[in-house]
mmCIF file of C-alpha atoms in Angstrom:
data_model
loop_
_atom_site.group_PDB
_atom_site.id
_atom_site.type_symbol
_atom_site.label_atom_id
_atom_site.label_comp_id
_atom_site.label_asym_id
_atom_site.label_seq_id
_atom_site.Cartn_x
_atom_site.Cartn_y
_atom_site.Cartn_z
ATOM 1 C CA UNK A 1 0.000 0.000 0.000
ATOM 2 C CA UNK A 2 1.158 3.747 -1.210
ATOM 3 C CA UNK A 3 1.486 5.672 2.358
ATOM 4 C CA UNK A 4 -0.216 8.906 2.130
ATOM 5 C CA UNK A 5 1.174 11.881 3.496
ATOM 6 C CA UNK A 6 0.028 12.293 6.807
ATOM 7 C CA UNK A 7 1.167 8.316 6.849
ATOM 8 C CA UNK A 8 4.502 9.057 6.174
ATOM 9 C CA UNK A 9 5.301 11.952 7.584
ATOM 10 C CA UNK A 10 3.885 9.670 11.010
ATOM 11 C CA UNK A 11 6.431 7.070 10.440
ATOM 12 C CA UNK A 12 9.115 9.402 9.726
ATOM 13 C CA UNK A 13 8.864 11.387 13.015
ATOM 14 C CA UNK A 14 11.379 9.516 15.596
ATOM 15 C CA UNK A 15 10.001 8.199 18.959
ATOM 16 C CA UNK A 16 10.244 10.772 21.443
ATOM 17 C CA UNK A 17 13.422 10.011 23.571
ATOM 18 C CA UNK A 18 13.501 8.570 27.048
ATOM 19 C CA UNK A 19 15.238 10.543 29.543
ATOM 20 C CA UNK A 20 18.432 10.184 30.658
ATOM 21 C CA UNK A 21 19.345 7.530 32.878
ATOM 22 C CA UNK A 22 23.110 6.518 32.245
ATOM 23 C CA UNK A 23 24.948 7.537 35.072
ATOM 24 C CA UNK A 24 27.114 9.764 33.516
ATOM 25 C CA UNK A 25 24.486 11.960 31.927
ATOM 26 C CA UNK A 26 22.312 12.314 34.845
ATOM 27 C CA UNK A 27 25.781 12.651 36.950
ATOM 28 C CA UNK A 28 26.439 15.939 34.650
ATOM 29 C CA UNK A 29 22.945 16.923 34.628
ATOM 30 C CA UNK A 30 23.247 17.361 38.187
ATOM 31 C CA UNK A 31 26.752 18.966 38.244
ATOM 32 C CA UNK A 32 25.058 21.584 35.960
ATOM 33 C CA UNK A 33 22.474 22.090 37.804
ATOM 34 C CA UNK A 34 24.278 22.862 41.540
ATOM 35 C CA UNK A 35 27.124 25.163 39.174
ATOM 36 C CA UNK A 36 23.452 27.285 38.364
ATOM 37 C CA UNK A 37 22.280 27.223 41.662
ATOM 38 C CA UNK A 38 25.418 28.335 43.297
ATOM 39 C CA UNK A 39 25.970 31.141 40.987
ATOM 40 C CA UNK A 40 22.737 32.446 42.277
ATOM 41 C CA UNK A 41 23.677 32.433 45.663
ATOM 42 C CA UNK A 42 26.222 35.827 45.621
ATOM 43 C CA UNK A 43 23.598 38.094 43.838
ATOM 44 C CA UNK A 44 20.727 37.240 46.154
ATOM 45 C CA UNK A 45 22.739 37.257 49.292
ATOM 46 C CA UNK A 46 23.845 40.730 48.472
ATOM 47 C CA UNK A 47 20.308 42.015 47.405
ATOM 48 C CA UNK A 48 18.715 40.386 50.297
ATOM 49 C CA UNK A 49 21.324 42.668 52.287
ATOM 50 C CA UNK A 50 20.756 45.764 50.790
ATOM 51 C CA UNK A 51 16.906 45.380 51.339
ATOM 52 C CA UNK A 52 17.751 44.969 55.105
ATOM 53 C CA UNK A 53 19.827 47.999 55.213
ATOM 54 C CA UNK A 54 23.294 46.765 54.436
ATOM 55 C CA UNK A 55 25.252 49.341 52.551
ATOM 56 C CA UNK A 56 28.110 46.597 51.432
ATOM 57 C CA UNK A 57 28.933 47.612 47.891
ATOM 58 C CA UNK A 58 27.117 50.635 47.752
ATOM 59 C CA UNK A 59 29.901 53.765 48.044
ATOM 60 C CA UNK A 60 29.034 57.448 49.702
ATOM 61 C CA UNK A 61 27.447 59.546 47.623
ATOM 62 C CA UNK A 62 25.553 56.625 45.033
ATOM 63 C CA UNK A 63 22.318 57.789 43.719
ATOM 64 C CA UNK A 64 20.949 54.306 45.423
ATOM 65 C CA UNK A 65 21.043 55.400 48.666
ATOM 66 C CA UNK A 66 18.658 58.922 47.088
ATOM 67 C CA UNK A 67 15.433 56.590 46.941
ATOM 68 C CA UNK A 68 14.946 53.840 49.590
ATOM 69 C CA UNK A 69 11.181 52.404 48.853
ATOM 70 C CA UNK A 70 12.245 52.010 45.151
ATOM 71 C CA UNK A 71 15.692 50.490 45.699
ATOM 72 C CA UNK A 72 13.701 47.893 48.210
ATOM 73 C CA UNK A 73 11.193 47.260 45.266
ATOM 74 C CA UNK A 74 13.663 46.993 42.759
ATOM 75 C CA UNK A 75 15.542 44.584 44.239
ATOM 76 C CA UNK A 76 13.077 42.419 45.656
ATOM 77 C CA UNK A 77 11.710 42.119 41.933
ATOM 78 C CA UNK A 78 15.689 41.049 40.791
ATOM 79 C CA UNK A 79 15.629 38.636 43.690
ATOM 80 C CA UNK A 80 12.553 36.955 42.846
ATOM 81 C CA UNK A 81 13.557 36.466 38.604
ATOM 82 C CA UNK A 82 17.045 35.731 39.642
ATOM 83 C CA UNK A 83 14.940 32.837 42.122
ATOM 84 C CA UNK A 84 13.372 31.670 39.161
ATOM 85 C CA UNK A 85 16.466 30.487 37.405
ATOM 86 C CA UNK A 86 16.876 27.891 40.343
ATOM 87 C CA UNK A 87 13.353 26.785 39.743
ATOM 88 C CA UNK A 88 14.223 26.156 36.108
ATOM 89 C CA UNK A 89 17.386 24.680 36.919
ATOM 90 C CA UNK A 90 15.245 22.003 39.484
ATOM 91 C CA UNK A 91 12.277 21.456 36.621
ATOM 92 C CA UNK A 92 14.587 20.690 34.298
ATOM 93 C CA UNK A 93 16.271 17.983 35.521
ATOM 94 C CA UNK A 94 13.774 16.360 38.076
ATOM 95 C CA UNK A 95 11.548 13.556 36.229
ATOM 96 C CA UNK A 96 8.608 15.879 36.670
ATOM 97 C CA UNK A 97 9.699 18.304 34.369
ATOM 98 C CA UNK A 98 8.914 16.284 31.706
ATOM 99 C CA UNK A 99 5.436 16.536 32.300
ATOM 100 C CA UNK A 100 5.395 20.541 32.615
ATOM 101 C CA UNK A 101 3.183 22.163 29.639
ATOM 102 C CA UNK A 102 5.823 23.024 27.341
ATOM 103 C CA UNK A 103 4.418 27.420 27.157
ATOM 104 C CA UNK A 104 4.661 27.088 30.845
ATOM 105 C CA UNK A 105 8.590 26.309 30.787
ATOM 106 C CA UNK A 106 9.557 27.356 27.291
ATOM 107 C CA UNK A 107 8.508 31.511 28.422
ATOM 108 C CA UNK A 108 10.502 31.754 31.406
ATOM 109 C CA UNK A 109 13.468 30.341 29.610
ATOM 110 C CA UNK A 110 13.122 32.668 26.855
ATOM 111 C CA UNK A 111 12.479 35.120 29.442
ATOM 112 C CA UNK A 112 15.934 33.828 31.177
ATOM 113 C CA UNK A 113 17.903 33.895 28.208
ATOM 114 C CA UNK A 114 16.883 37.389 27.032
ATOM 115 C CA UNK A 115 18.011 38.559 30.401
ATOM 116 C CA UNK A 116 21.175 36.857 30.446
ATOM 117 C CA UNK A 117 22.042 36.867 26.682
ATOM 118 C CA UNK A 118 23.005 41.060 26.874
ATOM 119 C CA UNK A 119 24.989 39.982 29.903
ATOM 120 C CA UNK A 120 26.900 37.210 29.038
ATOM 121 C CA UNK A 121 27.792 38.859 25.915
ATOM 122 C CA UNK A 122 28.612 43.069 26.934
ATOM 123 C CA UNK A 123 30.649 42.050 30.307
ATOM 124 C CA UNK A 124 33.708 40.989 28.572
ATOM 125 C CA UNK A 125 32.763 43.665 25.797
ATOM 126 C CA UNK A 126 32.853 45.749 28.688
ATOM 127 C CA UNK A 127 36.115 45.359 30.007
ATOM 128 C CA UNK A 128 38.040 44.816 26.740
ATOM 129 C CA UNK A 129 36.832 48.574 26.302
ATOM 130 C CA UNK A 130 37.969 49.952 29.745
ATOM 131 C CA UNK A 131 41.245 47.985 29.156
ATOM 132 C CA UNK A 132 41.652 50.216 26.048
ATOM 133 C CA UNK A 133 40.081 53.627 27.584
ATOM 134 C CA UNK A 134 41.482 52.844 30.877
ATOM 135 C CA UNK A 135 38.204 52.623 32.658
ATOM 136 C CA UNK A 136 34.477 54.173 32.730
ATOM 137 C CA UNK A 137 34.975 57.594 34.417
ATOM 138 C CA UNK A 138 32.692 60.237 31.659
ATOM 139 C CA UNK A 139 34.605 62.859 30.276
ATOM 140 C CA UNK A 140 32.445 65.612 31.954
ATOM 141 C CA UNK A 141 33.545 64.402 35.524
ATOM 142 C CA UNK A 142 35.939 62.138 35.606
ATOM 143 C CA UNK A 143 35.653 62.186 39.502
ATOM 144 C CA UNK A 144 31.849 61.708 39.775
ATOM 145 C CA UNK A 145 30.829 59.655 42.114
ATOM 146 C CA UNK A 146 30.688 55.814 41.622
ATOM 147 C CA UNK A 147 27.436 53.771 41.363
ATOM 148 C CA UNK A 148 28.832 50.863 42.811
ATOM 149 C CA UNK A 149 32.117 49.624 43.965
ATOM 150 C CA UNK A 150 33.980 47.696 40.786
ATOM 151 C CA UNK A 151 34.351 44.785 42.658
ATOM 152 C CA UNK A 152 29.963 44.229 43.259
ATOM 153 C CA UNK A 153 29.731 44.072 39.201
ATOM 154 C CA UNK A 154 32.811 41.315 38.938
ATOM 155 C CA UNK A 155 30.685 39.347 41.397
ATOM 156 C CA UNK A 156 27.192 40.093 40.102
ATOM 157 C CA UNK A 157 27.746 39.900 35.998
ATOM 158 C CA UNK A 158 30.461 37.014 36.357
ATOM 159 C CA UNK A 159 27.437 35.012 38.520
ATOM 160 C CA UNK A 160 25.242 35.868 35.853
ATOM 161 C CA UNK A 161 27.507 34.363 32.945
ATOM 162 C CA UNK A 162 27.683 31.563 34.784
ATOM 163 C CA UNK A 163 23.739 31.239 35.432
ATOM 164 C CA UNK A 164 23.813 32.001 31.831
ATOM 165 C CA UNK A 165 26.360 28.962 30.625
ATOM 166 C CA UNK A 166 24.638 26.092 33.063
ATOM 167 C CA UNK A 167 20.773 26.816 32.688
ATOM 168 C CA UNK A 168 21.807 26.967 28.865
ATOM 169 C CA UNK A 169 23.403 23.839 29.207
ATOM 170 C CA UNK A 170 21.017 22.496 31.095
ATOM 171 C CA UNK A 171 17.966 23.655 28.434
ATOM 172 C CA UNK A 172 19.184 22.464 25.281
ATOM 173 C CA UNK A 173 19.988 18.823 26.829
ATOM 174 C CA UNK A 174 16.028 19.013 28.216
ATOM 175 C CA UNK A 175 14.901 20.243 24.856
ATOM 176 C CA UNK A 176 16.738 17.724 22.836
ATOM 177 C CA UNK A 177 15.517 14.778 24.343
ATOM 178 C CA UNK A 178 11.915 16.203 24.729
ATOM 179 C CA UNK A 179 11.568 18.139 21.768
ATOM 180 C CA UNK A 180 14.404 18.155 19.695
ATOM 181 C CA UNK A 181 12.546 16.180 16.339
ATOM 182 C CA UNK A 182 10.862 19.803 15.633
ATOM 183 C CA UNK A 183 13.893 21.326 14.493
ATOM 184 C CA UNK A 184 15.844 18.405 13.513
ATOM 185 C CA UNK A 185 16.510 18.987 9.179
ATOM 186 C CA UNK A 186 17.635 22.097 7.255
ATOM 187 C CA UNK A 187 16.235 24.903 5.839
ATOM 188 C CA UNK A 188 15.029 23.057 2.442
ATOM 189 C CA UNK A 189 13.434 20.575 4.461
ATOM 190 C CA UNK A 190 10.871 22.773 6.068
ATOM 191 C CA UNK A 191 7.679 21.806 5.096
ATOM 192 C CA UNK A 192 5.710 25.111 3.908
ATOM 193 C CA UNK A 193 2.712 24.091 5.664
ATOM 194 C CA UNK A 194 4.665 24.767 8.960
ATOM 195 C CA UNK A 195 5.126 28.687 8.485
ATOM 196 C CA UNK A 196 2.111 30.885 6.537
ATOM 197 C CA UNK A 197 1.287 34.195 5.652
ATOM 198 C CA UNK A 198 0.918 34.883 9.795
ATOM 199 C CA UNK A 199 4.326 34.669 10.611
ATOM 200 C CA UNK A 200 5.580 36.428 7.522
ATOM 201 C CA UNK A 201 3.073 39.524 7.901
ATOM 202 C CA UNK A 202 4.785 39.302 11.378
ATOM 203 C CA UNK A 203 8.284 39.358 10.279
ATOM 204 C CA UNK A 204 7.863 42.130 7.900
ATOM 205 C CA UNK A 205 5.574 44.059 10.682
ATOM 206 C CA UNK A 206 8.700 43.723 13.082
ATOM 207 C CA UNK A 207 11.486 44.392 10.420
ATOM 208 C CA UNK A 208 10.035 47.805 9.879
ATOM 209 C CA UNK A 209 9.539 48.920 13.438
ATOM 210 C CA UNK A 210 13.048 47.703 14.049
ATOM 211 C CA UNK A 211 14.391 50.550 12.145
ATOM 212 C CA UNK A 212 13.081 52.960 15.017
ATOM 213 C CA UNK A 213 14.835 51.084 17.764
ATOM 214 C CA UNK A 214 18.127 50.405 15.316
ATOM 215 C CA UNK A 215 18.798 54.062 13.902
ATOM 216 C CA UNK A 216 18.250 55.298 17.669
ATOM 217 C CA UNK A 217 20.934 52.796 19.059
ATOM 218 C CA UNK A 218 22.917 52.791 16.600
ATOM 219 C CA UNK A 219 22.680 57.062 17.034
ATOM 220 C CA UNK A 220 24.248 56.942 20.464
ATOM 221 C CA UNK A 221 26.721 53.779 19.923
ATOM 222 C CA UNK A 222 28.453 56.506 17.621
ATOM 223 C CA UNK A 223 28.338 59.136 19.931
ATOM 224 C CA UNK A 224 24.776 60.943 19.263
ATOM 225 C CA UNK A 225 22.791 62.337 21.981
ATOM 226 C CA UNK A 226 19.529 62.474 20.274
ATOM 227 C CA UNK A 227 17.039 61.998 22.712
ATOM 228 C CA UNK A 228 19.025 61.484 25.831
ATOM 229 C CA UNK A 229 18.676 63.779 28.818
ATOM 230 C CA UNK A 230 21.263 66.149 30.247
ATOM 231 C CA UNK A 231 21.855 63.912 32.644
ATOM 232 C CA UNK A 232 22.299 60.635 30.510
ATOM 233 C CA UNK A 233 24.242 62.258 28.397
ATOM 234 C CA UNK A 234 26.593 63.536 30.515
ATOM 235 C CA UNK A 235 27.292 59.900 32.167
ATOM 236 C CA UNK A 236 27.984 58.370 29.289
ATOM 237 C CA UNK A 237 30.740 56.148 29.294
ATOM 238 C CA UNK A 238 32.577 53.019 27.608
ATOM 239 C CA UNK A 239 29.828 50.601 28.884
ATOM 240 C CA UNK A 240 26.991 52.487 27.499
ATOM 241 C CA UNK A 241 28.925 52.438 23.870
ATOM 242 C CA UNK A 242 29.365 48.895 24.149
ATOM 243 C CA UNK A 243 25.703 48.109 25.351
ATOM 244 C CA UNK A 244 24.397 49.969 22.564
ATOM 245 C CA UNK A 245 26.317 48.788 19.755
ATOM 246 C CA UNK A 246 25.430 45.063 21.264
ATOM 247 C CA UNK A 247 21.460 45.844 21.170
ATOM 248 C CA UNK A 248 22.144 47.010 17.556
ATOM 249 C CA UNK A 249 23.729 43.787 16.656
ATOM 250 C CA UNK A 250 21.055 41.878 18.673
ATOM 251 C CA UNK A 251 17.926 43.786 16.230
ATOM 252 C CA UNK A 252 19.984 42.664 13.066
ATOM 253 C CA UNK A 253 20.375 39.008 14.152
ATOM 254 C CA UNK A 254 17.000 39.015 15.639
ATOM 255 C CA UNK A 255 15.110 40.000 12.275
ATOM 256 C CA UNK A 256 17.586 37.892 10.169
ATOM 257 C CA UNK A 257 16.560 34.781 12.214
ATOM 258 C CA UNK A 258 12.904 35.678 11.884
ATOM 259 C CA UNK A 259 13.276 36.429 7.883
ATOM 260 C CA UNK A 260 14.820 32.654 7.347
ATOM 261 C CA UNK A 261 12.704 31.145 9.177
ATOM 262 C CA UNK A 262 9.024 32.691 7.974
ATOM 263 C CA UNK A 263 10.397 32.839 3.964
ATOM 264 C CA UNK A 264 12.832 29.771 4.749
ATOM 265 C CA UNK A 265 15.543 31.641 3.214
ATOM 266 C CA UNK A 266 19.308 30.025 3.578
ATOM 267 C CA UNK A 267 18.131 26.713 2.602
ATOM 268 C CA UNK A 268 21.554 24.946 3.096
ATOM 269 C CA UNK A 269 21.471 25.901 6.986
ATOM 270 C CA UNK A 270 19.861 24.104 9.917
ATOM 271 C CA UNK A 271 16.211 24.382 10.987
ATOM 272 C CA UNK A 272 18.662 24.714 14.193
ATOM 273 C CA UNK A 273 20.743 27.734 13.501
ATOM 274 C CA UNK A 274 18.064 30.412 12.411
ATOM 275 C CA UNK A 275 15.696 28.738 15.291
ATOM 276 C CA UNK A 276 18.353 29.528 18.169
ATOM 277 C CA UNK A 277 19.220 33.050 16.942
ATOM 278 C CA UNK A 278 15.819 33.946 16.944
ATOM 279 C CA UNK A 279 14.810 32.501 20.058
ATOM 280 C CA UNK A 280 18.923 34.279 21.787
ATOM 281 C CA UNK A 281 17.871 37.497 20.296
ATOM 282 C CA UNK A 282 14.506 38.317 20.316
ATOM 283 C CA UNK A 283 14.602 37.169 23.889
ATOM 284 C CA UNK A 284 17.651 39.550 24.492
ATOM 285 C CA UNK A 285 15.395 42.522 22.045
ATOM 286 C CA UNK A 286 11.821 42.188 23.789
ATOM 287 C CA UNK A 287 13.263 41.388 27.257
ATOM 288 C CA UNK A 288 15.655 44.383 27.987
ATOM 289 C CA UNK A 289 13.391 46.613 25.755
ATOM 290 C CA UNK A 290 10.566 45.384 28.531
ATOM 291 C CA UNK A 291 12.786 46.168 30.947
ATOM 292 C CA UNK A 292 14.224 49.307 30.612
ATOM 293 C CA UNK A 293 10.784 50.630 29.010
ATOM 294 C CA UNK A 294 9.519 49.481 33.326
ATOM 295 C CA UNK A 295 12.145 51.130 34.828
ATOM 296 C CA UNK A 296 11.818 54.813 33.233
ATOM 297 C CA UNK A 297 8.341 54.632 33.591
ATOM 298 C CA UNK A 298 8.470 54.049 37.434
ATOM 299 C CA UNK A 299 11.949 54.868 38.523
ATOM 300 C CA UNK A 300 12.529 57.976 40.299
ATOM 301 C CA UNK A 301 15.040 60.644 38.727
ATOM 302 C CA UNK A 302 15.557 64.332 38.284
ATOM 303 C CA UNK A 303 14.380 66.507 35.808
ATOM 304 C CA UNK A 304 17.908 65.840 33.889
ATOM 305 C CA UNK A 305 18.106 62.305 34.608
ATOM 306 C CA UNK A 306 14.260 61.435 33.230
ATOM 307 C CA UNK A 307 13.890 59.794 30.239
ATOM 308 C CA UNK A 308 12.667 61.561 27.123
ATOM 309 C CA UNK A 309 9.469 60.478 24.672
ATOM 310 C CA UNK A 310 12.070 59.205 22.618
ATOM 311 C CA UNK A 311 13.735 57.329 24.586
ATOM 312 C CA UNK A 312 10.362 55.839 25.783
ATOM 313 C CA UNK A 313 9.115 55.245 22.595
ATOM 314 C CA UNK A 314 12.862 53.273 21.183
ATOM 315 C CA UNK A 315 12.163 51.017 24.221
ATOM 316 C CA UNK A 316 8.635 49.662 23.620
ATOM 317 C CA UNK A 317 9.597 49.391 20.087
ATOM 318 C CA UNK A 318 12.076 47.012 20.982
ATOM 319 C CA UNK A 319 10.152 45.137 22.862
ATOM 320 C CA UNK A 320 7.723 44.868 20.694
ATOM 321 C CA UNK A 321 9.725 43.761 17.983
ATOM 322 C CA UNK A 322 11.132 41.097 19.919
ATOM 323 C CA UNK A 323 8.204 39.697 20.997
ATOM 324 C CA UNK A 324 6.435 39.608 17.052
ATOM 325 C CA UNK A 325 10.013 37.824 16.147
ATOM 326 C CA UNK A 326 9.493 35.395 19.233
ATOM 327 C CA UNK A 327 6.159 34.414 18.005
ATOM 328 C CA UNK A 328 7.463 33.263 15.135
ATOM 329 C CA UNK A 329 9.127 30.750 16.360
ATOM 330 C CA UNK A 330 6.541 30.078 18.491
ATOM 331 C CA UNK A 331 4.259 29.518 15.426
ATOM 332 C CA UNK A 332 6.814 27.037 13.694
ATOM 333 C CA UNK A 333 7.228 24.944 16.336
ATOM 334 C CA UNK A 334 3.399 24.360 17.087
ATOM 335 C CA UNK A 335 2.927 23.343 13.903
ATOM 336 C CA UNK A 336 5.389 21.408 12.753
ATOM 337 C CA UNK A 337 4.254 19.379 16.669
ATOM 338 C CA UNK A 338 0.638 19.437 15.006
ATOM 339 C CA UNK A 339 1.821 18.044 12.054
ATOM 340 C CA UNK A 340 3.812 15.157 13.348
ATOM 341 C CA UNK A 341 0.472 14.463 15.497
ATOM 342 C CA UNK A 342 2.256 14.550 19.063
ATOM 343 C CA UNK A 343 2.465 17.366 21.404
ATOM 344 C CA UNK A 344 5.876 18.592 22.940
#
């Protein structure tokens, strides 16, 4: 008998792994997931202290100590997200987490990795660029003073990158066994019937509003001060450069992974390789945008220091943009699971 399609494409779709149980995966699984947990522990210690008063870190004179109800809210929000990455570090390698709805564990590691993604990557940006400027004093006062001491960030961003490199690890071993048939083929292999005119309206929707957010950033990683307050402008230093010239890069890879996978350009590559840059970067574009759109809404500041309609406006853009990219993923992956008649 002739299979028909939906025949075939059933008997082509491989069994859906077991999970682990050699004792050398589930030995590294675990190794992973204490590294993760441990490189939580430094960041919420020393938020936990400053909500109770502590002052370790924080030099005379930071704008911290200026606002004490919205430092205590601020960090008790960073304490509970940074919690959540020892949640997902447990789920993901306890037998139970095979059972979690996959939306209910594939947001807040999208969520994760946007966070981290910026982090990971503009740290050691970051201090190849003092190395070369010797250091991040602005050139309007070069004795202003300090946010921080230098030595908080080496302990909070280098925890971070490490949060960063074990829940990563720990994700793509999860998703491989559990759902790692959706993606498995390249680029000419897509079946057309997974993507649609939805998620290309979406990717052309988001390529054009990412030319707000990209001319803006790319504006002030050259130097501009369009749209920045006196105050911003004046504090500018190496770091900011960096960070914006990294967001840049992170709107150009985010669209590019959206356009091959909606018009399943780059036919030679991986379903794999456009998949993961879309899912790195529109995390890192919608999640910061998010972010920093929150905090200049609701964070204190003076006059010089608020943020301006354009700033305001670059920031919801970009979070916007990264979440029409992230749905496109989305999309492809629930139905290319419809199609091979299982669920993930």
């Amino acid at each position: 008998m002739t299979p028909t399609p939906a025949t075939a494409t059933a008997r082509s779709v491989p069994a859906l792994p077991a999970p682990p149980t050699g004792p050398g995966p589930a030995r590294g699984r675990r190794l992973l997931r204490a590294v993760a947990v441990a490189a939580c522990l430094p960041y919420l210690v020393l938020k936990a202290a400053w909500i109770g008063g502590s002052r370790v870190g924080i030099p005379e004179g930071s704008t911290l100590l200026d606002h004490r109800v919205a430092m205590i809210v601020a960090n008790g929000v960073s304490v509970l997200l940074d919690s959540c990455v020892i949640v997902l570090a447990l789920v993901l390698t306890r037998p139970c987490g095979r059972r979690v709805p996959a939306w209910s564990l594939a947001f807040p590691v999208w969520v994760a990795t946007g966070l981290l993604a910026p982090i990971m990557a503009g740290f050691p940006l970051q201090l190849l660029a003092r190395a070369f400027t010797g250091g991040v004093a602005t050139a309007s006062d070069p004795r202003r003073d300090p946010f921080l001491h230098e030595w908080v960030f080496g302990v909070v961003y280098g925890g971070f990158i490490v949060q960063g490199l074990a829940l990563g690890a720990l994700f793509v071993l999860y998703a491989r066994d559990r759902w790692g048939r959706l993606w498995r083929g390249r680029m000419r292999d897509l079946p057309s019937a997974v993507t649609g005119r939805i998620p290309r309206a979406a990717v052309a929707v988001a390529a054009v509003l990412a030319l707000f957010p990209f001319t803006v950033r790319l504006v002030w990683a050259c130097g501009g001060t369009a749209g920045l307050g006196a105050g911003r402008a004046a504090d500018r230093t190496s770091d900011f450069y960096v960070l914006e010239g990294l967001y840049v890069a992170f709107l150009v890879l985010a669209v590019a992974g959206g356009v091959v996978l909606a018009f399943r350009r780059a036919r030679v590559l991986p379903v794999a390789v456009p998949l993961a840059t879309a899912w790195v970067c529109s995390g890192a574009v919608a999640c910061w945008g998010g972010w920093m759109l929150l905090a200049s809404l609701l964070g204190p500041g003076e006059p010089a220091d608020r943020p301006t309609r354009l700033v305001i406006l670059t920031y919801a853009a970009q979070m916007t943009v990264g979440l029409l990219l992230a749905s496109v993923g989305a999309h492809l992956l629930t139905r290319r699971s419809a199609a091979d008649r299982t669920r993930p």
